[in-house]
Short mmCIF file of C-alpha atoms in Angstrom, two decimals:
data_model
loop_
_atom_site.label_atom_id
_atom_site.label_comp_id
_atom_site.label_asym_id
_atom_site.label_seq_id
_atom_site.Cartn_x
_atom_site.Cartn_y
_atom_site.Cartn_z
CA GLN T 238 -0.34 0.13 0.12
CA THR T 239 1.79 3.13 -0.99
CA VAL T 240 1.67 6.27 1.50
CA ARG T 241 -0.56 9.23 0.16
CA TRP T 242 1.46 12.37 0.72
CA HIS T 243 -1.55 15.27 0.14
CA ILE T 244 -5.25 15.18 -0.67
CA GLU T 245 -6.57 15.17 -4.19
CA LEU T 246 -7.57 18.49 -4.91
CA GLN T 247 -11.05 18.73 -6.54
CA PRO T 248 -11.84 20.72 -9.42
CA TRP T 249 -12.32 24.81 -8.83
CA ALA T 250 -16.09 25.66 -8.44
CA SER T 251 -15.87 27.68 -11.50
CA PRO T 252 -13.77 28.11 -14.65
CA THR T 253 -11.11 30.45 -12.44
CA PRO T 254 -10.32 30.48 -9.11
CA SER T 255 -12.83 32.68 -7.51
CA LEU T 256 -13.48 33.03 -3.56
CA ASN T 257 -17.31 33.81 -3.96
CA TYR T 258 -17.75 30.36 -5.93
CA GLU T 259 -15.65 28.41 -3.31
CA ALA T 260 -17.31 29.83 -0.73
CA SER T 261 -20.77 29.11 -1.41
CA ARG T 262 -20.34 25.66 -2.67
CA PHE T 263 -18.30 25.04 0.36
CA LEU T 264 -21.32 26.30 2.69
CA LYS T 265 -23.90 24.87 0.82
CA TYR T 266 -21.70 21.33 1.03
CA ILE T 267 -21.22 21.81 4.79
CA SER T 268 -25.48 22.74 5.56
CA THR T 269 -26.64 19.76 3.63
CA SER T 270 -27.63 16.65 5.40
CA GLN T 271 -26.30 13.52 3.06
CA ILE T 272 -28.18 10.85 4.91
CA SER T 273 -30.98 11.24 7.50
CA CYS T 274 -30.59 10.45 10.72
CA GLU T 275 -34.21 9.93 12.79
CA HIS T 276 -32.30 9.49 16.27
CA MET T 277 -29.75 11.33 16.94
CA ASN T 278 -30.28 12.73 20.39
CA VAL T 279 -28.53 11.43 23.26
CA ASN T 280 -31.46 12.16 25.66
CA SER T 281 -32.29 8.55 25.09
CA LEU T 282 -29.07 7.39 26.72
CA LYS T 283 -28.85 7.18 30.62
CA GLY T 284 -27.61 9.73 32.46
CA TYR T 285 -27.40 12.05 30.35
CA SER T 286 -28.09 15.61 31.64
CA GLU T 287 -29.32 18.57 29.92
CA THR T 288 -26.99 21.05 30.13
CA THR T 289 -24.78 19.78 27.02
CA LYS T 290 -23.39 23.43 25.54
CA LYS T 291 -23.56 22.55 22.17
CA PRO T 292 -25.11 19.62 20.08
CA TRP T 293 -23.02 16.95 19.57
CA SER T 294 -25.10 14.86 17.53
CA ILE T 295 -24.51 11.12 16.67
CA CYS T 296 -26.74 8.97 15.15
CA LEU T 297 -28.38 6.29 16.96
CA ASP T 298 -30.20 4.52 14.51
CA GLU T 299 -30.69 1.03 14.23
CA ARG T 300 -29.08 0.68 10.80
CA PHE T 301 -25.87 1.70 12.33
CA SER T 302 -23.49 -0.07 14.89
CA LEU T 303 -23.49 2.76 17.34
CA ILE T 304 -26.80 1.87 19.02
CA HIS T 305 -26.13 -1.78 19.24
CA ARG T 306 -22.76 -1.04 20.74
CA ILE T 307 -23.80 0.99 23.30
CA ARG T 308 -26.45 -1.54 24.45
CA SER T 309 -23.82 -4.34 24.50
CA LYS T 310 -20.98 -1.98 26.06
CA LYS T 311 -18.51 -2.57 23.57
CA CYS T 312 -18.43 1.07 22.32
CA ARG T 313 -15.41 3.43 22.40
CA LEU T 314 -15.47 7.25 22.46
CA TYR T 315 -12.42 9.50 21.88
CA SER T 316 -12.93 13.14 22.59
CA LEU T 317 -9.98 15.85 21.18
CA GLY T 318 -9.94 19.00 23.05
CA LEU T 319 -8.00 21.80 24.32
CA GLY T 320 -8.84 23.14 27.72
CA ASN T 321 -12.58 22.42 27.11
CA ASP T 322 -14.72 22.57 30.08
CA ASP T 323 -18.02 21.20 28.80
CA ASN T 324 -17.30 17.48 29.35
CA GLN T 325 -21.23 16.93 29.25
CA PHE T 326 -21.15 14.99 26.14
CA GLU T 327 -18.38 12.43 27.06
CA LEU T 328 -19.92 11.92 30.86
CA SER T 329 -23.29 10.85 29.36
CA MET T 330 -21.56 8.59 26.94
CA ALA T 331 -19.30 6.85 29.91
CA ASN T 332 -22.52 6.81 31.64
CA SER T 333 -24.63 4.88 29.03
CA GLY T 334 -21.57 2.39 29.60
CA CYS T 335 -19.20 3.25 26.38
CA GLU T 336 -15.07 3.83 27.09
CA VAL T 337 -14.53 7.00 26.86
CA HIS T 338 -11.24 8.46 26.18
CA ARG T 339 -10.37 12.29 26.62
CA PHE T 340 -7.28 13.76 25.42
CA ASP T 341 -6.23 17.63 26.41
CA PRO T 342 -3.01 18.67 26.99
CA SER T 343 -4.11 21.08 29.95
CA ILE T 344 -4.98 17.99 31.93
CA LYS T 345 -3.01 17.85 35.21
CA SER T 346 -1.68 14.26 35.11
CA ALA T 347 -0.79 12.15 32.39
CA HIS T 348 -3.89 9.65 33.23
CA ILE T 349 -6.73 9.79 35.38
CA GLN T 350 -9.51 7.54 35.60
CA GLU T 351 -13.13 9.16 36.51
CA GLY T 352 -15.76 6.32 36.97
CA ARG T 353 -15.61 3.26 35.73
CA HIS T 354 -15.61 4.21 31.98
CA LEU T 355 -14.21 7.33 31.55
CA TRP T 356 -10.11 8.15 31.25
CA HIS T 357 -8.21 11.74 30.64
CA HIS T 358 -4.88 11.72 28.80
CA ARG T 359 -2.62 14.77 29.11
CA LEU T 360 -2.01 14.39 25.75
CA SER T 361 -2.85 16.61 22.28
CA ILE T 362 -3.66 14.99 19.28
CA ASP T 363 -1.90 16.16 16.17
CA TRP T 364 -1.45 15.53 12.47
CA ARG T 365 2.33 14.99 13.13
CA ASP T 366 4.51 12.83 15.73
CA PRO T 367 7.17 14.76 17.60
CA ASN T 368 10.34 14.79 16.05
CA PRO T 369 12.16 11.76 18.08
CA ALA T 370 15.50 13.92 18.68
CA ILE T 371 13.32 16.80 20.52
CA ALA T 372 10.96 14.01 22.15
CA ALA T 373 14.18 12.48 23.61
CA HIS T 374 14.96 15.43 25.44
CA LYS T 375 11.57 16.09 27.20
CA LEU T 376 10.57 12.98 29.60
CA HIS T 377 7.17 12.41 28.06
CA SER T 378 6.22 14.47 25.04
CA ASN T 379 2.20 15.10 25.01
CA THR T 380 1.82 15.21 20.99
CA LYS T 381 1.03 12.28 19.10
CA LYS T 382 -0.75 11.67 16.22
CA LEU T 383 -4.20 9.58 16.43
CA GLY T 384 -2.58 6.47 14.55
CA THR T 385 0.08 6.43 16.91
CA VAL T 386 -2.08 6.45 20.26
CA LEU T 387 -4.28 3.62 18.92
CA ASN T 388 -1.48 1.73 18.57
CA GLU T 389 -0.33 2.30 21.76
CA PHE T 390 -3.53 2.00 23.55
CA GLY T 391 -3.98 -1.15 21.45
CA HIS T 392 -7.24 0.00 19.95
CA GLN T 393 -8.47 -1.15 16.50
CA LYS T 394 -11.66 1.06 16.43
CA ILE T 395 -13.03 4.05 17.87
CA ASP T 396 -17.12 4.46 17.22
CA VAL T 397 -17.27 7.84 17.76
CA LEU T 398 -14.56 10.42 17.44
CA LYS T 399 -15.21 14.05 18.63
CA ALA T 400 -13.18 16.80 17.91
CA ASP T 401 -12.92 20.47 19.43
CA VAL T 402 -9.12 21.63 18.62
CA GLU T 403 -9.71 25.13 17.98
CA SER T 404 -8.53 25.55 14.23
CA ALA T 405 -6.47 21.97 14.09
CA GLU T 406 -9.27 20.07 12.82
CA TRP T 407 -8.28 20.49 9.35
CA LYS T 408 -4.70 19.14 9.53
CA ILE T 409 -5.64 16.23 11.94
CA LEU T 410 -8.35 15.46 9.31
CA GLU T 411 -6.06 15.35 6.65
CA ASN T 412 -3.87 12.97 8.53
CA LEU T 413 -6.85 10.58 9.42
CA ILE T 414 -7.47 10.55 5.63
CA LEU T 415 -3.70 10.33 4.29
CA GLU T 416 -3.24 7.24 6.80
CA ASP T 417 -6.52 5.78 6.08
CA VAL T 418 -7.08 6.20 10.06
CA VAL T 419 -10.31 7.75 9.47
CA GLU T 420 -11.28 4.03 7.90
CA GLN T 421 -10.96 2.93 11.78
CA ILE T 422 -14.06 5.57 12.72
CA GLY T 423 -17.97 4.53 13.01
CA GLN T 424 -18.82 8.29 13.49
CA LEU T 425 -17.01 11.97 13.36
CA VAL T 426 -18.36 14.65 15.18
CA PHE T 427 -16.20 17.91 13.92
CA GLU T 428 -16.02 21.42 15.10
CA VAL T 429 -14.88 22.93 12.22
CA HIS T 430 -13.40 26.91 12.09
CA ILE T 431 -13.82 28.72 9.14
CA HIS T 432 -12.90 32.24 10.32
CA TRP T 433 -8.95 31.83 9.26
CA PRO T 434 -7.37 29.03 7.19
CA GLY T 435 -6.08 27.02 10.39
CA PHE T 436 -2.70 25.97 11.58
CA GLU T 437 -0.42 25.52 8.92
CA VAL T 438 -3.07 25.47 6.24
CA SER T 439 -1.54 27.65 3.71
CA GLY T 440 -2.84 30.05 0.26
CA ASN T 441 -4.99 32.50 -0.72
CA ASP T 442 -8.47 32.52 0.32
CA SER T 443 -10.04 30.47 -2.68
CA THR T 444 -7.34 28.07 -2.36
CA VAL T 445 -7.99 27.58 1.12
CA VAL T 446 -11.76 26.90 0.74
CA ARG T 447 -10.72 24.53 -2.02
CA TYR T 448 -8.64 22.63 0.30
CA TRP T 449 -11.12 22.65 2.85
CA TYR T 450 -13.76 21.24 0.48
CA SER T 451 -11.64 18.66 -1.25
CA LEU T 452 -11.06 17.28 2.62
CA LEU T 453 -14.65 16.91 2.92
CA ARG T 454 -15.07 15.36 -0.43
CA GLU T 455 -12.54 12.83 0.61
CA LEU T 456 -14.53 11.91 3.52
CA GLU T 457 -17.84 11.31 1.61
CA LEU T 458 -15.16 9.03 -1.01
CA LYS T 459 -14.56 7.06 2.21
CA ASP T 460 -18.47 6.23 2.69
CA PHE T 461 -18.96 8.92 5.76
CA ARG T 462 -22.16 10.77 5.21
CA LEU T 463 -23.22 14.10 6.48
CA PHE T 464 -26.07 13.67 8.81
CA HIS T 465 -26.15 16.71 10.95
CA THR T 466 -25.08 20.56 11.05
CA TYR T 467 -25.27 23.28 13.77
CA LYS T 468 -24.27 26.89 12.71
CA ASP T 469 -22.99 28.62 15.92
CA LEU T 470 -24.69 31.59 15.89
CA SER T 471 -23.31 32.70 18.96
CA LYS T 472 -19.98 32.97 17.39
CA PRO T 473 -18.92 35.88 14.95
CA GLN T 474 -20.45 35.78 11.63
CA MET T 475 -16.67 35.82 9.73
CA PHE T 476 -15.93 33.57 7.00
CA LEU T 477 -11.86 33.64 6.13
CA LYS T 478 -12.19 37.32 8.25
CA LYS T 479 -14.70 38.62 6.00
CA GLU T 480 -18.48 39.67 7.14
CA ALA T 481 -19.32 38.11 3.97
CA PHE T 482 -21.55 35.12 2.78
CA ASN T 483 -23.85 35.20 5.90
CA ALA T 484 -21.69 32.45 7.47
CA SER T 485 -20.84 31.62 11.25
CA SER T 486 -17.26 30.99 12.00
CA CYS T 487 -17.89 27.89 13.78
CA TYR T 488 -19.89 24.74 12.57
CA THR T 489 -20.38 21.21 14.46
CA LEU T 490 -20.47 18.50 11.90
CA SER T 491 -21.63 15.08 12.66
CA TRP T 492 -20.85 12.17 9.95
CA VAL T 493 -21.63 8.85 9.92
CA ASN T 494 -18.94 5.91 8.38
CA THR T 495 -21.89 3.82 5.87
CA ARG T 496 -19.60 1.00 5.98
CA TRP T 497 -20.15 0.36 9.49
CA LYS T 498 -23.23 -1.34 9.88
#
Protein backbone atom coordinates (compact mmCIF):
# COMPACT_ATOMS: atom_id res chain seq x y z
CA GLN A 1 0.00 0.00 0.00
CA THR A 2 1.49 3.31 -1.08
CA VAL A 3 1.56 6.12 1.42
CA ARG A 4 -0.35 9.20 0.31
CA TRP A 5 1.37 12.50 0.88
CA HIS A 6 -1.32 14.94 -0.11
CA ILE A 7 -5.06 15.28 -0.60
CA GLU A 8 -6.37 15.12 -4.16
CA LEU A 9 -7.82 18.56 -4.73
CA GLN A 10 -11.25 18.82 -6.29
CA PRO A 11 -11.67 20.89 -9.47
CA TRP A 12 -12.25 24.59 -8.90
CA ALA A 13 -15.88 25.54 -8.37
CA SER A 14 -15.70 27.92 -11.34
CA PRO A 15 -13.61 28.16 -14.55
CA THR A 16 -11.12 30.40 -12.73
CA PRO A 17 -10.26 30.50 -9.01
CA SER A 18 -12.88 32.59 -7.23
CA LEU A 19 -13.49 33.00 -3.52
CA ASN A 20 -17.20 33.67 -4.08
CA TYR A 21 -17.73 30.43 -5.97
CA GLU A 22 -15.57 28.37 -3.60
CA ALA A 23 -17.30 29.82 -0.52
CA SER A 24 -20.82 29.25 -1.81
CA ARG A 25 -20.02 25.65 -2.82
CA PHE A 26 -18.37 24.93 0.53
CA LEU A 27 -21.09 26.52 2.66
CA LYS A 28 -23.82 24.75 0.73
CA TYR A 29 -21.91 21.48 1.17
CA ILE A 30 -21.56 21.77 4.96
CA SER A 31 -25.17 22.88 5.34
CA THR A 32 -26.74 19.99 3.41
CA SER A 33 -27.34 16.61 5.05
CA GLN A 34 -26.33 13.67 2.86
CA ILE A 35 -28.24 11.07 4.82
CA SER A 36 -31.14 11.30 7.23
CA CYS A 37 -30.81 10.19 10.82
CA GLU A 38 -34.01 9.79 12.84
CA HIS A 39 -32.47 9.35 16.30
CA MET A 40 -29.67 11.75 17.16
CA ASN A 41 -30.49 12.63 20.68
CA VAL A 42 -28.34 11.41 23.51
CA ASN A 43 -31.32 12.07 25.79
CA SER A 44 -32.26 8.46 25.20
CA LEU A 45 -29.00 7.36 26.84
CA LYS A 46 -29.15 6.98 30.59
CA GLY A 47 -27.20 9.42 32.71
CA TYR A 48 -27.60 12.18 30.18
CA SER A 49 -28.27 15.66 31.52
CA GLU A 50 -29.65 18.58 29.57
CA THR A 51 -26.77 20.96 30.24
CA THR A 52 -24.80 20.20 27.09
CA LYS A 53 -23.79 23.52 25.60
CA LYS A 54 -23.30 22.25 22.05
CA PRO A 55 -25.23 19.73 20.00
CA TRP A 56 -22.68 16.94 19.66
CA SER A 57 -25.02 14.86 17.53
CA ILE A 58 -24.46 11.15 17.02
CA CYS A 59 -26.62 8.86 14.90
CA LEU A 60 -28.43 6.25 17.00
CA ASP A 61 -30.48 4.73 14.16
CA GLU A 62 -30.79 0.94 14.26
CA ARG A 63 -29.18 0.53 10.82
CA PHE A 64 -25.81 1.75 12.12
CA SER A 65 -23.60 0.00 14.63
CA LEU A 66 -23.36 2.66 17.35
CA ILE A 67 -26.66 2.06 19.14
CA HIS A 68 -26.03 -1.71 19.17
CA ARG A 69 -22.52 -1.23 20.51
CA ILE A 70 -23.83 1.11 23.23
CA ARG A 71 -26.41 -1.50 24.26
CA SER A 72 -23.80 -4.22 24.40
CA LYS A 73 -21.39 -1.91 26.32
CA LYS A 74 -18.76 -2.26 23.60
CA CYS A 75 -18.62 1.31 22.32
CA ARG A 76 -15.56 3.56 22.44
CA LEU A 77 -15.43 7.34 22.22
CA TYR A 78 -12.29 9.42 21.70
CA SER A 79 -12.67 13.10 22.48
CA LEU A 80 -10.03 15.59 21.35
CA GLY A 81 -10.05 18.97 23.08
CA LEU A 82 -7.99 21.95 24.14
CA GLY A 83 -8.83 23.09 27.65
CA ASN A 84 -12.56 22.67 27.17
CA ASP A 85 -14.66 22.59 30.32
CA ASP A 86 -17.84 21.23 28.76
CA ASN A 87 -17.54 17.46 29.26
CA GLN A 88 -21.26 16.72 29.43
CA PHE A 89 -21.30 14.71 26.20
CA GLU A 90 -18.34 12.60 27.36
CA LEU A 91 -19.97 11.99 30.74
CA SER A 92 -23.27 10.96 29.16
CA MET A 93 -21.48 8.49 26.87
CA ALA A 94 -19.50 7.09 29.82
CA ASN A 95 -22.67 6.80 31.89
CA SER A 96 -24.28 4.82 29.08
CA GLY A 97 -21.44 2.28 29.33
CA CYS A 98 -19.09 3.53 26.62
CA GLU A 99 -15.34 3.50 27.13
CA VAL A 100 -14.46 7.20 26.86
CA HIS A 101 -10.96 8.60 26.34
CA ARG A 102 -10.54 12.36 26.58
CA PHE A 103 -7.33 13.86 25.19
CA ASP A 104 -6.41 17.36 26.29
CA PRO A 105 -2.92 18.81 26.90
CA SER A 106 -4.26 20.94 29.79
CA ILE A 107 -5.13 17.91 31.98
CA LYS A 108 -3.06 17.98 35.19
CA SER A 109 -1.81 14.37 35.23
CA ALA A 110 -0.68 12.08 32.43
CA HIS A 111 -3.65 9.72 32.88
CA ILE A 112 -6.66 10.06 35.20
CA GLN A 113 -9.54 7.62 35.49
CA GLU A 114 -12.91 9.11 36.49
CA GLY A 115 -15.53 6.51 37.33
CA ARG A 116 -15.61 3.16 35.55
CA HIS A 117 -15.60 4.28 31.95
CA LEU A 118 -13.94 7.70 31.58
CA TRP A 119 -10.22 8.34 31.17
CA HIS A 120 -8.50 11.73 30.82
CA HIS A 121 -5.12 11.79 29.05
CA ARG A 122 -2.70 14.72 29.03
CA LEU A 123 -2.12 14.44 25.32
CA SER A 124 -2.61 16.70 22.36
CA ILE A 125 -3.65 14.86 19.19
CA ASP A 126 -1.76 16.38 16.28
CA TRP A 127 -1.22 15.71 12.58
CA ARG A 128 2.38 14.63 13.13
CA ASP A 129 4.39 12.81 15.75
CA PRO A 130 7.09 14.77 17.60
CA ASN A 131 10.62 14.77 16.25
CA PRO A 132 12.32 11.86 18.09
CA ALA A 133 15.41 13.97 18.79
CA ILE A 134 13.33 16.65 20.48
CA ALA A 135 11.06 14.13 22.23
CA ALA A 136 14.11 12.40 23.71
CA HIS A 137 15.00 15.60 25.56
CA LYS A 138 11.55 15.80 27.10
CA LEU A 139 10.54 13.20 29.66
CA HIS A 140 7.10 12.92 28.18
CA SER A 141 6.15 14.30 24.83
CA ASN A 142 2.46 15.11 24.91
CA THR A 143 1.77 15.48 21.19
CA LYS A 144 0.94 12.46 19.03
CA LYS A 145 -0.95 11.46 15.93
CA LEU A 146 -4.22 9.61 16.44
CA GLY A 147 -2.90 6.53 14.63
CA THR A 148 0.05 6.39 17.04
CA VAL A 149 -2.26 6.60 20.06
CA LEU A 150 -4.51 3.84 18.68
CA ASN A 151 -1.46 1.59 18.29
CA GLU A 152 -0.15 2.40 21.76
CA PHE A 153 -3.54 1.81 23.40
CA GLY A 154 -4.12 -1.37 21.37
CA HIS A 155 -7.39 -0.04 19.97
CA GLN A 156 -8.47 -1.15 16.51
CA LYS A 157 -11.60 0.97 16.24
CA ILE A 158 -13.27 4.09 17.61
CA ASP A 159 -17.06 4.24 17.45
CA VAL A 160 -17.16 8.03 17.80
CA LEU A 161 -14.39 10.59 17.34
CA LYS A 162 -15.33 14.02 18.71
CA ALA A 163 -12.96 16.93 18.01
CA ASP A 164 -13.07 20.46 19.34
CA VAL A 165 -9.50 21.55 18.68
CA GLU A 166 -9.76 25.25 17.81
CA SER A 167 -8.66 25.19 14.14
CA ALA A 168 -6.28 22.22 14.27
CA GLU A 169 -9.15 20.09 12.91
CA TRP A 170 -8.29 20.58 9.22
CA LYS A 171 -4.75 19.20 9.46
CA ILE A 172 -5.84 16.44 11.86
CA LEU A 173 -8.57 15.42 9.42
CA GLU A 174 -6.06 15.44 6.57
CA ASN A 175 -3.76 13.15 8.57
CA LEU A 176 -6.63 10.73 9.38
CA ILE A 177 -7.49 10.53 5.66
CA LEU A 178 -3.92 10.20 4.37
CA GLU A 179 -3.07 7.43 6.85
CA ASP A 180 -6.44 5.64 6.43
CA VAL A 181 -7.07 5.99 10.17
CA VAL A 182 -10.49 7.43 9.33
CA GLU A 183 -11.61 3.96 8.20
CA GLN A 184 -11.24 2.79 11.83
CA ILE A 185 -13.85 5.34 12.94
CA GLY A 186 -17.63 4.84 13.00
CA GLN A 187 -18.82 8.44 13.44
CA LEU A 188 -17.09 11.82 13.34
CA VAL A 189 -18.34 14.87 15.21
CA PHE A 190 -16.07 17.81 14.44
CA GLU A 191 -16.26 21.47 15.26
CA VAL A 192 -14.84 23.28 12.22
CA HIS A 193 -13.61 26.87 12.23
CA ILE A 194 -13.72 28.94 9.09
CA HIS A 195 -12.81 32.44 10.28
CA TRP A 196 -9.17 31.78 9.27
CA PRO A 197 -7.42 29.01 7.30
CA GLY A 198 -6.43 26.95 10.35
CA PHE A 199 -3.05 25.85 11.64
CA GLU A 200 -0.48 25.32 8.87
CA VAL A 201 -3.05 25.69 6.08
CA SER A 202 -1.54 28.00 3.49
CA GLY A 203 -2.61 29.67 0.26
CA ASN A 204 -4.88 32.50 -0.72
CA ASP A 205 -8.51 32.48 0.39
CA SER A 206 -9.99 30.65 -2.61
CA THR A 207 -7.22 28.00 -2.40
CA VAL A 208 -7.91 27.46 1.31
CA VAL A 209 -11.65 26.95 0.77
CA ARG A 210 -10.96 24.53 -2.10
CA TYR A 211 -8.68 22.55 0.24
CA TRP A 212 -11.36 22.43 2.97
CA TYR A 213 -13.93 21.28 0.45
CA SER A 214 -11.57 18.65 -0.97
CA LEU A 215 -10.99 17.23 2.53
CA LEU A 216 -14.70 16.83 3.15
CA ARG A 217 -15.20 15.27 -0.29
CA GLU A 218 -12.52 12.72 0.65
CA LEU A 219 -14.66 11.73 3.62
CA GLU A 220 -17.58 11.21 1.27
CA LEU A 221 -15.41 9.04 -1.00
CA LYS A 222 -14.64 6.92 2.08
CA ASP A 223 -18.39 6.40 2.60
CA PHE A 224 -18.87 8.96 5.35
CA ARG A 225 -22.16 10.83 5.10
CA LEU A 226 -22.99 14.14 6.76
CA PHE A 227 -26.17 13.75 8.82
CA HIS A 228 -26.20 16.85 11.02
CA THR A 229 -24.97 20.44 10.84
CA TYR A 230 -25.10 23.02 13.59
CA LYS A 231 -24.32 26.64 12.72
CA ASP A 232 -23.14 28.36 15.90
CA LEU A 233 -24.75 31.79 15.80
CA SER A 234 -23.20 32.74 19.12
CA LYS A 235 -19.84 33.01 17.33
CA PRO A 236 -18.84 35.92 15.04
CA GLN A 237 -20.30 35.82 11.54
CA MET A 238 -16.91 35.59 9.87
CA PHE A 239 -15.65 33.67 6.86
CA LEU A 240 -11.88 33.98 6.36
CA LYS A 241 -11.90 37.28 8.26
CA LYS A 242 -14.69 38.68 6.08
CA GLU A 243 -18.22 39.50 7.17
CA ALA A 244 -19.60 38.13 3.94
CA PHE A 245 -21.38 34.92 2.91
CA ASN A 246 -23.80 34.90 5.88
CA ALA A 247 -21.62 32.28 7.55
CA SER A 248 -20.81 31.60 11.17
CA SER A 249 -17.14 31.24 12.03
CA CYS A 250 -17.93 27.88 13.64
CA TYR A 251 -19.98 24.82 12.64
CA THR A 252 -20.41 21.44 14.31
CA LEU A 253 -20.62 18.68 11.69
CA SER A 254 -21.55 15.02 12.25
CA TRP A 255 -20.82 12.16 9.84
CA VAL A 256 -21.56 8.44 9.97
CA ASN A 257 -19.36 5.87 8.27
CA THR A 258 -21.95 3.94 6.25
CA ARG A 259 -19.56 0.98 5.88
CA TRP A 260 -20.07 0.34 9.59
CA LYS A 261 -23.40 -1.47 9.76
